[in-house]
Coordinates of C-alpha atoms in Angstrom, one line a residue:
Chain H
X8 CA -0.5 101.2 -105.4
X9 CA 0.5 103.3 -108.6
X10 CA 3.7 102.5 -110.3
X11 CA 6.0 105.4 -108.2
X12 CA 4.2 104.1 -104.9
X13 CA 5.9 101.3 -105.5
X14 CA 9.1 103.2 -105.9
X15 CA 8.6 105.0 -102.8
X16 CA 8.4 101.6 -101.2
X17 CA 11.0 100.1 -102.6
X18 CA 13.0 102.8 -101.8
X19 CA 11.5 103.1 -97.9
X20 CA 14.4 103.6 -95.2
X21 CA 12.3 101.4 -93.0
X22 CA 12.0 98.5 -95.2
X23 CA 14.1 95.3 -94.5
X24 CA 17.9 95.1 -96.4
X25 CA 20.3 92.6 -97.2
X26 CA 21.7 91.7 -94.0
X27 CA 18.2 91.8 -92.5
X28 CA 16.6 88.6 -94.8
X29 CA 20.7 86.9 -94.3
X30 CA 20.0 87.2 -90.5
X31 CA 16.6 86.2 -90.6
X32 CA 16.9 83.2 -92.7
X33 CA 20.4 82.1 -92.4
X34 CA 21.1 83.6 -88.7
X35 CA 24.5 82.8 -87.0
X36 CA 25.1 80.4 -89.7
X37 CA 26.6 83.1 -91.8
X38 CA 30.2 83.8 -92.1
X39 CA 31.4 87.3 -94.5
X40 CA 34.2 87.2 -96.8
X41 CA 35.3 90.4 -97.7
X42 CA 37.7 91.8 -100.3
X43 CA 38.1 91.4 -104.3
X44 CA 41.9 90.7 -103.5
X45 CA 42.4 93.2 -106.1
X46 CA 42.4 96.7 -104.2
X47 CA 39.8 96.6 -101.5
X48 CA 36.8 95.4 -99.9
X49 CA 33.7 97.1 -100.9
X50 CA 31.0 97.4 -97.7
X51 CA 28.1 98.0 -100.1
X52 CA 28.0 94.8 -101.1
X53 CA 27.6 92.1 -98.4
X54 CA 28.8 88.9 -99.4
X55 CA 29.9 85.0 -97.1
X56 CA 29.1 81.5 -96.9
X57 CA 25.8 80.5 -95.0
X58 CA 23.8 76.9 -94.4
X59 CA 20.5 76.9 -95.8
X60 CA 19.5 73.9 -93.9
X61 CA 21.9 70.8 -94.6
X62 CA 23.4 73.0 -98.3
X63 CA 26.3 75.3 -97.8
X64 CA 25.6 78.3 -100.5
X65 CA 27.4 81.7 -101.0
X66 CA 25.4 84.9 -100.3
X67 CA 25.4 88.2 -102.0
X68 CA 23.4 91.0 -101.1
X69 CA 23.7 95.2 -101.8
X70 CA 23.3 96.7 -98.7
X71 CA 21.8 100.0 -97.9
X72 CA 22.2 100.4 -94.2
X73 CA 19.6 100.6 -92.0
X74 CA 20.8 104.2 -90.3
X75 CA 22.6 107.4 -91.3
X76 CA 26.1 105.6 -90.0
X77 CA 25.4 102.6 -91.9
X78 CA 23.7 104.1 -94.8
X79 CA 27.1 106.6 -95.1
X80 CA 29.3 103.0 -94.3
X81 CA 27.3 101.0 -97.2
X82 CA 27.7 104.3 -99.9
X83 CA 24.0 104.0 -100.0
X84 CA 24.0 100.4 -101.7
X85 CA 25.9 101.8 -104.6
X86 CA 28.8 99.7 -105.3
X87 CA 31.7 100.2 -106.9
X88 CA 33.9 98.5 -109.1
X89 CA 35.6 96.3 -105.8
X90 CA 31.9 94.9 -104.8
X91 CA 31.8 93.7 -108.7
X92 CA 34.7 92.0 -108.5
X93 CA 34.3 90.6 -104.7
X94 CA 30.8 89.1 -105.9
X95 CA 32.3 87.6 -109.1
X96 CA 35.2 86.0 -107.1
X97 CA 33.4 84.4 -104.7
X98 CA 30.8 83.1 -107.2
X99 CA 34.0 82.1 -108.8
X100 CA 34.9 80.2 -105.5
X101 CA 31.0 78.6 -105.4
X102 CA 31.6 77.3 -108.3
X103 CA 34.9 75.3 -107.5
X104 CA 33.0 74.0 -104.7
X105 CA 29.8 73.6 -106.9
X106 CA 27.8 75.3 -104.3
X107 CA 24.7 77.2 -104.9
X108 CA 24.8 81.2 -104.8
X109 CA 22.3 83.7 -103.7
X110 CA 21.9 86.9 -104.4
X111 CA 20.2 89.7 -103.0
X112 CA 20.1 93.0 -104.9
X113 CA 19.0 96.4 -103.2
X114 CA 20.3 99.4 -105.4
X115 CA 19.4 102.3 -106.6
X116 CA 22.7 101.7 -109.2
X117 CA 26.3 101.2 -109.5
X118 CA 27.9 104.1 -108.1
X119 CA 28.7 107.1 -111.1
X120 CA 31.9 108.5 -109.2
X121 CA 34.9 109.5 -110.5
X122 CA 37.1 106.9 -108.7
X123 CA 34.3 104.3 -109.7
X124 CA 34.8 105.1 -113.5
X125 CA 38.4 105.3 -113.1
X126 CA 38.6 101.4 -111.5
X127 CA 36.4 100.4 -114.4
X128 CA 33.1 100.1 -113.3
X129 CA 31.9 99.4 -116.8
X130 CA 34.3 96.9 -117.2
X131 CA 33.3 95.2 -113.9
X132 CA 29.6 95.0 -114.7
X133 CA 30.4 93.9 -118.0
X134 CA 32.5 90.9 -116.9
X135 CA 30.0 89.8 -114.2
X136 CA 27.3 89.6 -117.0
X137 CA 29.8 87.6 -119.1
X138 CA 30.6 85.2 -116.4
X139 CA 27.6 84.8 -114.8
X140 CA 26.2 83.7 -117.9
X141 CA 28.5 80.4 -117.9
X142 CA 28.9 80.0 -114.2
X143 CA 28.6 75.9 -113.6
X144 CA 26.4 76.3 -110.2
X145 CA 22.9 77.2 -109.4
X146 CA 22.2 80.8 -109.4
X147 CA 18.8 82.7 -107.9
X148 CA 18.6 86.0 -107.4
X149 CA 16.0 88.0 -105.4
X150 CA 15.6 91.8 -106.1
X151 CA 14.6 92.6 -102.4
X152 CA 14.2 96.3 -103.0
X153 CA 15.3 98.5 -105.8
X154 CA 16.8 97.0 -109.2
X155 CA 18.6 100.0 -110.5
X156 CA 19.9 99.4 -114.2
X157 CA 23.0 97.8 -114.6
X158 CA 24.3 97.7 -111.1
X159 CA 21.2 95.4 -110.4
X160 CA 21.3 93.0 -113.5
X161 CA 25.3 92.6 -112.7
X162 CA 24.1 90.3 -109.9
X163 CA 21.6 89.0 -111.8
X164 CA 21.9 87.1 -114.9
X165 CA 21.0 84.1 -113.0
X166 CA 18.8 80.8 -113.9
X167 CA 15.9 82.9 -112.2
X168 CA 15.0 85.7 -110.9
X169 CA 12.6 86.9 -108.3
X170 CA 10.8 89.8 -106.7
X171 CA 9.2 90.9 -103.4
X172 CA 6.2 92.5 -104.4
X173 CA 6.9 95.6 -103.7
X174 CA 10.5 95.5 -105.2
X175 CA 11.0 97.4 -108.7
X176 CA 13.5 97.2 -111.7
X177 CA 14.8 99.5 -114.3
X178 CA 17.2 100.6 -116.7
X179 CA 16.9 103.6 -115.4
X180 CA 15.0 106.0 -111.9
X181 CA 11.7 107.4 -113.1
X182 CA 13.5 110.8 -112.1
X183 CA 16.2 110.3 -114.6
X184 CA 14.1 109.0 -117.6
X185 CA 11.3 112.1 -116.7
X186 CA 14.1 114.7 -116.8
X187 CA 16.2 112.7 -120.0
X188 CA 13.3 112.8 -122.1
X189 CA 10.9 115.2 -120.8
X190 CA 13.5 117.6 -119.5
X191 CA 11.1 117.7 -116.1
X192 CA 11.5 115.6 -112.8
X193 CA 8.5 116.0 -111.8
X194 CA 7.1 114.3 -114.2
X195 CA 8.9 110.9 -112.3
X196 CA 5.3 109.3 -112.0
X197 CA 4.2 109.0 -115.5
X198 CA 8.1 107.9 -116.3
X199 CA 7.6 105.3 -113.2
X200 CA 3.9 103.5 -115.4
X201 CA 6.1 104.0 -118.6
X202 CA 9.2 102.4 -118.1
X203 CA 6.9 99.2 -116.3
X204 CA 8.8 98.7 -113.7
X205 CA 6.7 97.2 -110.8
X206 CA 7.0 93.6 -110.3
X207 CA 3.7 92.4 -112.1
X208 CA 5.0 94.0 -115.6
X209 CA 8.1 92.3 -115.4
X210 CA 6.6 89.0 -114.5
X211 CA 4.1 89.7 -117.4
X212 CA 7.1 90.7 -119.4
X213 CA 8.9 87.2 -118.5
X214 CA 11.8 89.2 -116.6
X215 CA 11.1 87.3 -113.4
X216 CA 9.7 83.7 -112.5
X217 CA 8.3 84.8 -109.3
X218 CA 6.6 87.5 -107.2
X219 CA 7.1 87.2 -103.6
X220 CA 4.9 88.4 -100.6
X221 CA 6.9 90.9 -98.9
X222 CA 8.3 89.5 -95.4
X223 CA 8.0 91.5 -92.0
X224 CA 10.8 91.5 -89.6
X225 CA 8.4 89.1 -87.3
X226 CA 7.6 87.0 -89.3
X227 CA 9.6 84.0 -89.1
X228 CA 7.1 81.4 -91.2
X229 CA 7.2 83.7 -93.6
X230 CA 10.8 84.0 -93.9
X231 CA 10.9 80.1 -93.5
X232 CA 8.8 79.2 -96.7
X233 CA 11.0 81.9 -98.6
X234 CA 14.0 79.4 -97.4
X235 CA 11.9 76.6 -98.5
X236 CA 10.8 78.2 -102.1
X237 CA 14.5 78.9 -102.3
X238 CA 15.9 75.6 -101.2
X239 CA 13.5 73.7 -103.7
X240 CA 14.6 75.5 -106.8
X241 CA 18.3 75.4 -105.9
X242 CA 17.8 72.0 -105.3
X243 CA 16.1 71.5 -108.6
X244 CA 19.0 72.8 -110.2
X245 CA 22.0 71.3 -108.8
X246 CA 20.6 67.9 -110.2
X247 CA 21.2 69.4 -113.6
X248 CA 24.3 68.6 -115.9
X249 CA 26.9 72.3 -116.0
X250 CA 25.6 72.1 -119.7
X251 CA 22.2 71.5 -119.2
X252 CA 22.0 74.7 -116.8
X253 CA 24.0 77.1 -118.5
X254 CA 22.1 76.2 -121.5
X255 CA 19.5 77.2 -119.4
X256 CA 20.4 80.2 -118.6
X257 CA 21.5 80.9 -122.0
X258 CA 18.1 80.6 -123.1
X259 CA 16.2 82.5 -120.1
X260 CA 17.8 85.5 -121.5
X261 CA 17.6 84.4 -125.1
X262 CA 14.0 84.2 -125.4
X263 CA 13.1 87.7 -123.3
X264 CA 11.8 90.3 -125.8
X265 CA 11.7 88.4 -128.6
X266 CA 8.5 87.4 -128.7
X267 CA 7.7 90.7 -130.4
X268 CA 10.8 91.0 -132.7
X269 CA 9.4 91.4 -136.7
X270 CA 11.8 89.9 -139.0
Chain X
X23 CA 4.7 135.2 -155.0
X24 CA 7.9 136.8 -155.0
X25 CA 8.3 139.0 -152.0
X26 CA 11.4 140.6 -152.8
X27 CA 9.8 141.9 -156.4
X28 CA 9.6 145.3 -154.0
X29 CA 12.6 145.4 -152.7
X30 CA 14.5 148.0 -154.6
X31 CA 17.3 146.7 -156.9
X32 CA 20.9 146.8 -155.4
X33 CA 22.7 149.6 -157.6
X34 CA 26.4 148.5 -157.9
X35 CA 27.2 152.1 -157.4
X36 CA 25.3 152.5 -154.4
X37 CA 26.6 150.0 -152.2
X38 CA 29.7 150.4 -150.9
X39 CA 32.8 148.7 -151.3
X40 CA 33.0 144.9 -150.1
X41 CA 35.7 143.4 -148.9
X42 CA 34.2 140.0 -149.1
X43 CA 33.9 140.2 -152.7
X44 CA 36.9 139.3 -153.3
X45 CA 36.2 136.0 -151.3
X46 CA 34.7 132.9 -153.4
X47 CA 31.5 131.8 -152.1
X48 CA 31.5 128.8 -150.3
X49 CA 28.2 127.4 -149.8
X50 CA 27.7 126.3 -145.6
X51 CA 27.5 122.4 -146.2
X52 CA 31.1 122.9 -147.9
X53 CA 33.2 123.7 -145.2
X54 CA 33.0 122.5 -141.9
X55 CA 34.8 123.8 -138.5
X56 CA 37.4 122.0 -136.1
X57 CA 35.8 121.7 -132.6
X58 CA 39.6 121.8 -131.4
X59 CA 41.8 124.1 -133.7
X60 CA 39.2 126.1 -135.4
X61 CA 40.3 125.9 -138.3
X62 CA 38.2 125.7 -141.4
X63 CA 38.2 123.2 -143.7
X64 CA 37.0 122.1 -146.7
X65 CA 34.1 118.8 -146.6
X66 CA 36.1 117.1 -149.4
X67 CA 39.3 117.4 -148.1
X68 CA 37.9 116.2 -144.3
X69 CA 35.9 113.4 -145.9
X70 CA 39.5 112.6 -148.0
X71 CA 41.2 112.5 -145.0
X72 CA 38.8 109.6 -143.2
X73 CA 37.2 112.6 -141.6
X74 CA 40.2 113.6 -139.6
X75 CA 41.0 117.2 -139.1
X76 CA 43.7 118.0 -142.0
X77 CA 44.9 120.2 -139.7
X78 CA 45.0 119.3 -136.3
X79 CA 44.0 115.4 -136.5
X80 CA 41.5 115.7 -134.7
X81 CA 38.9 112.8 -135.9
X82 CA 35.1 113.9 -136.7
X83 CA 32.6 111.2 -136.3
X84 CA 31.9 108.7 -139.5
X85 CA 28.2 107.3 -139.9
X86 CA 27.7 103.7 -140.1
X87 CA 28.9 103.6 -144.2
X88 CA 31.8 105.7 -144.1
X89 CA 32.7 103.3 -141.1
X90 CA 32.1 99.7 -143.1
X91 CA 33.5 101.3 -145.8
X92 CA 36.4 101.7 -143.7
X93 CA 37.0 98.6 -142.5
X94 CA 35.6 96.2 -145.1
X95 CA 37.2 95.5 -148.0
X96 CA 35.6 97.0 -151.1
X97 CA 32.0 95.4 -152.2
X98 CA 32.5 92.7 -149.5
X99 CA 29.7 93.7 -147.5
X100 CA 27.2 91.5 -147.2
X101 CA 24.3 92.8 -144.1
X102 CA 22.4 90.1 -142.1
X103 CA 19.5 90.8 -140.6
X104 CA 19.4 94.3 -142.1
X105 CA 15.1 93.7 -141.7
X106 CA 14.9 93.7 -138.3
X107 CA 12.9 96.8 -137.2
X108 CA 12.5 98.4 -133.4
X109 CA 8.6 98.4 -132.4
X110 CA 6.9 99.7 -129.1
X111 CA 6.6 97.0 -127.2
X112 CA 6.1 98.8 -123.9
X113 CA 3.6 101.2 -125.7
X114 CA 6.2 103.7 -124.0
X115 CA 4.8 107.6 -125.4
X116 CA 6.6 109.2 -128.3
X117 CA 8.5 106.6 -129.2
X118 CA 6.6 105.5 -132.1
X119 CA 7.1 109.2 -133.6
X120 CA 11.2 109.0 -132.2
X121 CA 11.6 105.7 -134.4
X122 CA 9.7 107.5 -137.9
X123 CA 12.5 110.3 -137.4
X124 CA 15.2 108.1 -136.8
X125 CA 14.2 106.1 -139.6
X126 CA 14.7 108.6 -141.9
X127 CA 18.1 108.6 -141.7
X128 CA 19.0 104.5 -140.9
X129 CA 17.2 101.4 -139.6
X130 CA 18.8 100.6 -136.6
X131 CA 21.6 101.7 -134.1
X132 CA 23.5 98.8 -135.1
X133 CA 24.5 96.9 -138.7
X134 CA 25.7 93.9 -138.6
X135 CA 27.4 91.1 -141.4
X136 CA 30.1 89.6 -143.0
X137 CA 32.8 90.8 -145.2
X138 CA 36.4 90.4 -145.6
X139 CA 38.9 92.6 -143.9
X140 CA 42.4 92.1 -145.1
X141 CA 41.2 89.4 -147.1
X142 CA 40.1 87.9 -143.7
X143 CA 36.8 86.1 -143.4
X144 CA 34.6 88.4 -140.1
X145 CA 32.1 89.3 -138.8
X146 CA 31.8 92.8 -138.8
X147 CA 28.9 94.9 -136.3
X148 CA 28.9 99.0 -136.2
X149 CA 26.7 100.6 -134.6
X150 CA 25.1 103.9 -135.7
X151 CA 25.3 107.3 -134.0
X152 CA 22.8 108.6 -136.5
X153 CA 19.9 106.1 -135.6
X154 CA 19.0 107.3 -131.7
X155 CA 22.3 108.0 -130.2
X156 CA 22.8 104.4 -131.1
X157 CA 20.8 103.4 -128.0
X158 CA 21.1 99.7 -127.3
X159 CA 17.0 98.9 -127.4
X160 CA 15.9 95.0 -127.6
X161 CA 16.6 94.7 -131.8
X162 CA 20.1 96.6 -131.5
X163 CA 21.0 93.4 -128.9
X164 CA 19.2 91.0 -131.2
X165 CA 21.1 91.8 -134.2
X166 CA 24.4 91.8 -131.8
X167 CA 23.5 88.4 -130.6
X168 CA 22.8 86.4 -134.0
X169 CA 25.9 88.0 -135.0
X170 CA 28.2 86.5 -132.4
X171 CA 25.8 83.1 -132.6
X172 CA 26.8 82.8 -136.5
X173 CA 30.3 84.0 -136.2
X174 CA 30.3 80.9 -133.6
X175 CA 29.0 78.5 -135.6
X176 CA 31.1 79.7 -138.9
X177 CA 34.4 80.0 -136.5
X178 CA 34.3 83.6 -137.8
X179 CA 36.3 86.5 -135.7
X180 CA 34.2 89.3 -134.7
X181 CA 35.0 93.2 -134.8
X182 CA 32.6 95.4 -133.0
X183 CA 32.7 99.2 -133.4
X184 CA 30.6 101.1 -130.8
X185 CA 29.0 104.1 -130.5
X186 CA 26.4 104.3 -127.8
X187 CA 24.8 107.1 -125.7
X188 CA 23.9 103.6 -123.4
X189 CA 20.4 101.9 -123.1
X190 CA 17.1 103.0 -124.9
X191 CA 14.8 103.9 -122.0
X192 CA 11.8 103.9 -124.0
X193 CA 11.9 100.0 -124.0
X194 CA 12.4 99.8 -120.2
X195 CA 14.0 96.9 -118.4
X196 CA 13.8 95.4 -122.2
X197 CA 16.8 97.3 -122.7
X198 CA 19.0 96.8 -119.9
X199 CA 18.2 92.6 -120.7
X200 CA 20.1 93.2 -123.8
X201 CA 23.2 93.7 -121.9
X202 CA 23.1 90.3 -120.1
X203 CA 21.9 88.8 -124.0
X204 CA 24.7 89.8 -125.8
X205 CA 27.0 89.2 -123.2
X206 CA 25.9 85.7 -122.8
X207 CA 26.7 85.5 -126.8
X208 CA 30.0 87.3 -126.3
X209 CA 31.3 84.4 -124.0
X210 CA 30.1 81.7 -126.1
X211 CA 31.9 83.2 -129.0
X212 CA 34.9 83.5 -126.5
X213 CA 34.3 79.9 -125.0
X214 CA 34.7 78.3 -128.2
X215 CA 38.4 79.8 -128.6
X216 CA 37.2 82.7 -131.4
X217 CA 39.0 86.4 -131.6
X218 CA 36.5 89.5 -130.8
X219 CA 38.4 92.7 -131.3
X220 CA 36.3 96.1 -129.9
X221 CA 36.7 99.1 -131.3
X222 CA 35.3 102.1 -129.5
X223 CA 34.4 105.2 -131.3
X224 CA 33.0 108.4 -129.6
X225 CA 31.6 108.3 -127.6
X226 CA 31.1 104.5 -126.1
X227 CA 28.8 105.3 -122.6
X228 CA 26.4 103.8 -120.3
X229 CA 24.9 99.9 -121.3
X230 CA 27.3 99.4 -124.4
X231 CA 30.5 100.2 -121.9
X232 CA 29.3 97.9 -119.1
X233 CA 28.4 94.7 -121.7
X234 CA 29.9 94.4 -124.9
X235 CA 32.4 97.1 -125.9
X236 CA 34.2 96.4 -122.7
X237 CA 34.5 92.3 -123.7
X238 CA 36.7 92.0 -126.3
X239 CA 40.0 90.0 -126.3
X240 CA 41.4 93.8 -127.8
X241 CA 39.9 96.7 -126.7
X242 CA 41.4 99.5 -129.4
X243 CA 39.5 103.0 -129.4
X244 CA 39.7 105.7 -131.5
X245 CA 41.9 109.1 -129.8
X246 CA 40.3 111.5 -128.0
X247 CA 37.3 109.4 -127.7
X248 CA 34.4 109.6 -124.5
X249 CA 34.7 106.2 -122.6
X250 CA 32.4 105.9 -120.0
X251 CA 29.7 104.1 -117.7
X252 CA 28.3 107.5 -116.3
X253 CA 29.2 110.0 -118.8
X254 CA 30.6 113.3 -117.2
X255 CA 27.4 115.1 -117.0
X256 CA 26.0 111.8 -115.1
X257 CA 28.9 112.1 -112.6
X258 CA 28.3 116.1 -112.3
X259 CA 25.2 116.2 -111.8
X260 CA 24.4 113.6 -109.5
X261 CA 27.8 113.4 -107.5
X262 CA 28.6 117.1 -108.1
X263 CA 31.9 116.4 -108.4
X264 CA 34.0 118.2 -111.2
X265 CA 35.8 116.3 -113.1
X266 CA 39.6 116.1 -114.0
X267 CA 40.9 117.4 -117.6
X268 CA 40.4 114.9 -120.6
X269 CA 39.0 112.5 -117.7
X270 CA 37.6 109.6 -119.4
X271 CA 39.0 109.9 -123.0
X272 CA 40.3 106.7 -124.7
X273 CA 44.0 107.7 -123.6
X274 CA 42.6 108.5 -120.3
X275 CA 40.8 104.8 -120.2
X276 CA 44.0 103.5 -121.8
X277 CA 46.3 105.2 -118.7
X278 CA 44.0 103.0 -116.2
X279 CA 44.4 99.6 -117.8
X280 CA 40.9 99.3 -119.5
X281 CA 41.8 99.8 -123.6
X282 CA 44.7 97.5 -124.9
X283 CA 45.6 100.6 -127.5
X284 CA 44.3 104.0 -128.9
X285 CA 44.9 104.0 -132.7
X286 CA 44.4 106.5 -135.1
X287 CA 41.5 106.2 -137.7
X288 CA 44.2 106.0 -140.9
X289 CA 45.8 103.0 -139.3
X290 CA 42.8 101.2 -137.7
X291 CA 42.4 98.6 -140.7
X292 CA 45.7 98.1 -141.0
X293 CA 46.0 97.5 -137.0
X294 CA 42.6 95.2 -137.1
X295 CA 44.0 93.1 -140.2
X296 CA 47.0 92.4 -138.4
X297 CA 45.4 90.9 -135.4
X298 CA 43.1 88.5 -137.3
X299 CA 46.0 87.5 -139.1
X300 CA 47.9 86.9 -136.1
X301 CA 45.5 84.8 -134.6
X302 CA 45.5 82.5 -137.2
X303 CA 43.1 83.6 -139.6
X304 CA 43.8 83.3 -143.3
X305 CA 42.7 85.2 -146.1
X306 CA 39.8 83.8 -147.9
X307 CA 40.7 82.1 -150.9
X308 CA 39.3 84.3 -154.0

């Protein structure tokens, strides 16, 4: 598949969402929590306590919709400033507990509306990178679908970060970049092999640890070794000191990029 | 050769009379016109006047000197990691040729160093409007980042002054990791019980609004000043939705709870000095 194939998949209306992989691998275990107990509750981020076998953890996934109706309900997976804030508190609150948290990020961006910028939507990105950087619990992140820019990344400054193989992640849509710089759309292909977006660059790039094969509704092993590769590396991390794995973390992002930086 | 050798010589008793000969000549770079009253006014006199409108106040953008020079205290200055120099990583096309003309004029979107403001020991990062819209690309959130990770381990106070059209696309997802890098450094600064004061210029959008500028202790901006994580056209074009009057200007931001105080450029020092001060630090022995 070209780059913008892989867009076009990631993007697919068909594909599985958030509360598709939270009902296949955590089924009735789940219980949501909604509401940043600031001003509301944001439905395009999907976010509760689950089991993953014998651990509790705290799930948070951006959810599309699989329908018109739900799509329309979920603002299209763009959140605003309220699913920010919900996320952060109840990372906040898995951290009190010292519980591990998922996340599952399906978004084509934070939502650019004017009651979005209003609330602070750059402020609530910006915090959630802040705090998630020093968060004293395990954090893994999956990028199930599409990673758009910042409303992607503030759910995912985590201690790593993974991607179904079919998933991509940018700063910005192929479309936007294509008519920014080349004042033409169309051109959304070329912009989509440019940017490197698929999720072999960015594991080549050292974005992401791990490229995961993409699960089908049916599938239930598949969906159980995903618990188990997730469970193992949550695991892995709870045994480390606060310190040692926000030092960690610290460093994950540290070390990105700067393999090429002249001095 | 001189083309105008044909042309036949202007008899002064042929033309007729002019009433702009009275006027003295004023060569174009001399003057310069107020986006918001029209009125004209003279380079020196803006440039005088911390290039505020004489007139009308409002406040012209400064490049990166005229902005350490107003904030630093004379010949205090000292850059860090002035070397540092943006390459193509992703071999992204027509970058290399955007960077040579960029270069011309500075060598990154951001400066960064030390110097003493009010007397006051800081660390001191502006970013550049001239260099790429000051586009945050992976050396921008480098030089950010060992800023905040010095000022750390020197207990220094940082100021920030931003100016950011948001991320560089040209170095891809490279760009948008900056935001979670220099946010990581923010909060360790913050962690260890240091002051970071922001000061948003015109415009602040995009990447720099949703990491750094918006993580300061104080969030000051400059009036009249674009503060935004879609900029307007973002929001129009995409959500066709038109947009209230002076929506998202600093006082706008201010209104909604997200800038602790818009201050004007002749009493920014004076306003910045004041805060280090309060917050403990002393001036540097001389």
């Amino acid at each position: 598949m070209t780059a913008y194939e892989k867009v076009m998949a990631a993007r697919d209306a068909k594909k599985l969402t958030a509360v598709d992989y939270i009902a296949h691998m955590f089924g009735d275990s789940f219980i949501e929590l909604h509401g940043d107990r600031r001003f509301a509750d944001d439905k395009a981020i999907v976010a509760g306590l689950a089991m993953l076998y014998d651990t509790p953890l705290t799930v948070i996934g951006i959810e599309k919709g699989r329908n018109t109706k739900e799509r329309m309900e979920r603002n299209f997976g763009q959140a605003q400033p309220e699913g920010y804030r919900k996320a952060l508190r109840l990372m906040k609150q898995a951290e009190k507990f010292r519980r591990p948290v998922l996340c599952l990020v399906d978004t084509s961006g934070a939502y650019p509306g004017i009651g979005a910028e209003e609330r602070g939507q750059g402020q609530a990105i910006a915090e959630n990178l802040m705090e998630m950087m020093t968060l004293k619990t395990p954090v893994l992140t999956i990028l199930i679908g599409e990673g758009g820019s910042g409303g992607a990344l503030a759910l995912a400054v985590s201690d790593e970060v993974w991607m179904m193989e079919n998933a991509v992640y940018s700063v910005i849509s192929p479309e936007g970049c294509a008519s920014i710089l080349w004042k033409d759309s169309s051109k959304a292909p070329e912009a989509a092999e440019a940017l490197k977006m698929t999720a072999q660059d960015l594991f080549n790039l050292g974005v992401v640890e791990r490229i995961i094969r993409q699960p089908k509704a049916e599938d239930a092993a598949m969906f159980e070794s995903l618990k188990m590769l997730i469970s193992r590396t949550l695991e892995k991390n709870l045994s480390l000191t606060p310190e040692e794995l926000t030092n960690q973390r610290y460093q994950r992002f540290r070390k990105i990029g700067t393999a090429h930086l002249q001095t | 050769m001189d083309f105008f050798a044909f042309v036949k010589p202007k008899n002064e008793l042929e033309s007729a009379p002019d009433a702009k000969q009275n006027v003295p000549f004023i060569p174009e770079e001399m003057w310069v016109k107020c986006p918001r009253c029209n009125t004209l006014l003279l380079t020196t006199d803006m440039e005088e006047n911390l290039n505020v409108c004489t007139h009308c106040g409002h406040h012209f953008r400064m490049n990166v000197k005229q902005r350490i020079a107003l904030f630093a205290d004379a010949d205090t200055f000292v850059e860090r990691d002035g070397g540092m120099t943006s390459i193509n990583i992703l071999d992204f096309p027509g970058y290399d040729q955007k960077l040579e003309k960029a270069r011309r004029s500075g060598t990154e979107s951001v400066i960064c160093g030390e110097c003493l403001i009010g007397g006051v020991r800081t660390v001191l990062c502006v970013m550049d409007a001239g260099f790429m819209m000051g586009s945050m690309g992976t050396v921008t959130g480098e030089k950010i980042t060992r800023a905040f990770e010095f000022a750390t381990e020197k207990r220094l106070p940082v100021v920030v002054c931003s100016v950011s059209g948001g991320a560089r696309m040209q170095e891809g997802i490279l760009s948008l990791m900056q935001m979670a890098k220099t946010s990581g450094a923010v909060k360790r600064h913050s962690d260890a019980g240091l002051l970071y004061i922001t000061v948003l210029t015109d415009p602040t959008t995009g990447g720099v609004t949703a990491s750094f500028a918006m993580e300061g202790d104080i969030i000051l901006a400059e009036p009249n000043t674009l503060v935004a994580f879609a900029g307007p056209r973002v929001i129009e074009q995409t959500m066709r939705q038109k947009l209230p009057r002076d929506f998202q200007t600093s006082e706008f931001v201010m209104q909604k709870g997200f800038i602790d105080a818009v201050v004007s450029r002749d009493k920014l020092k004076d306003i910045v000095a004041r805060l280090l001060k309060i917050h403990g630090y002393k001036e540097a022995a001389q």
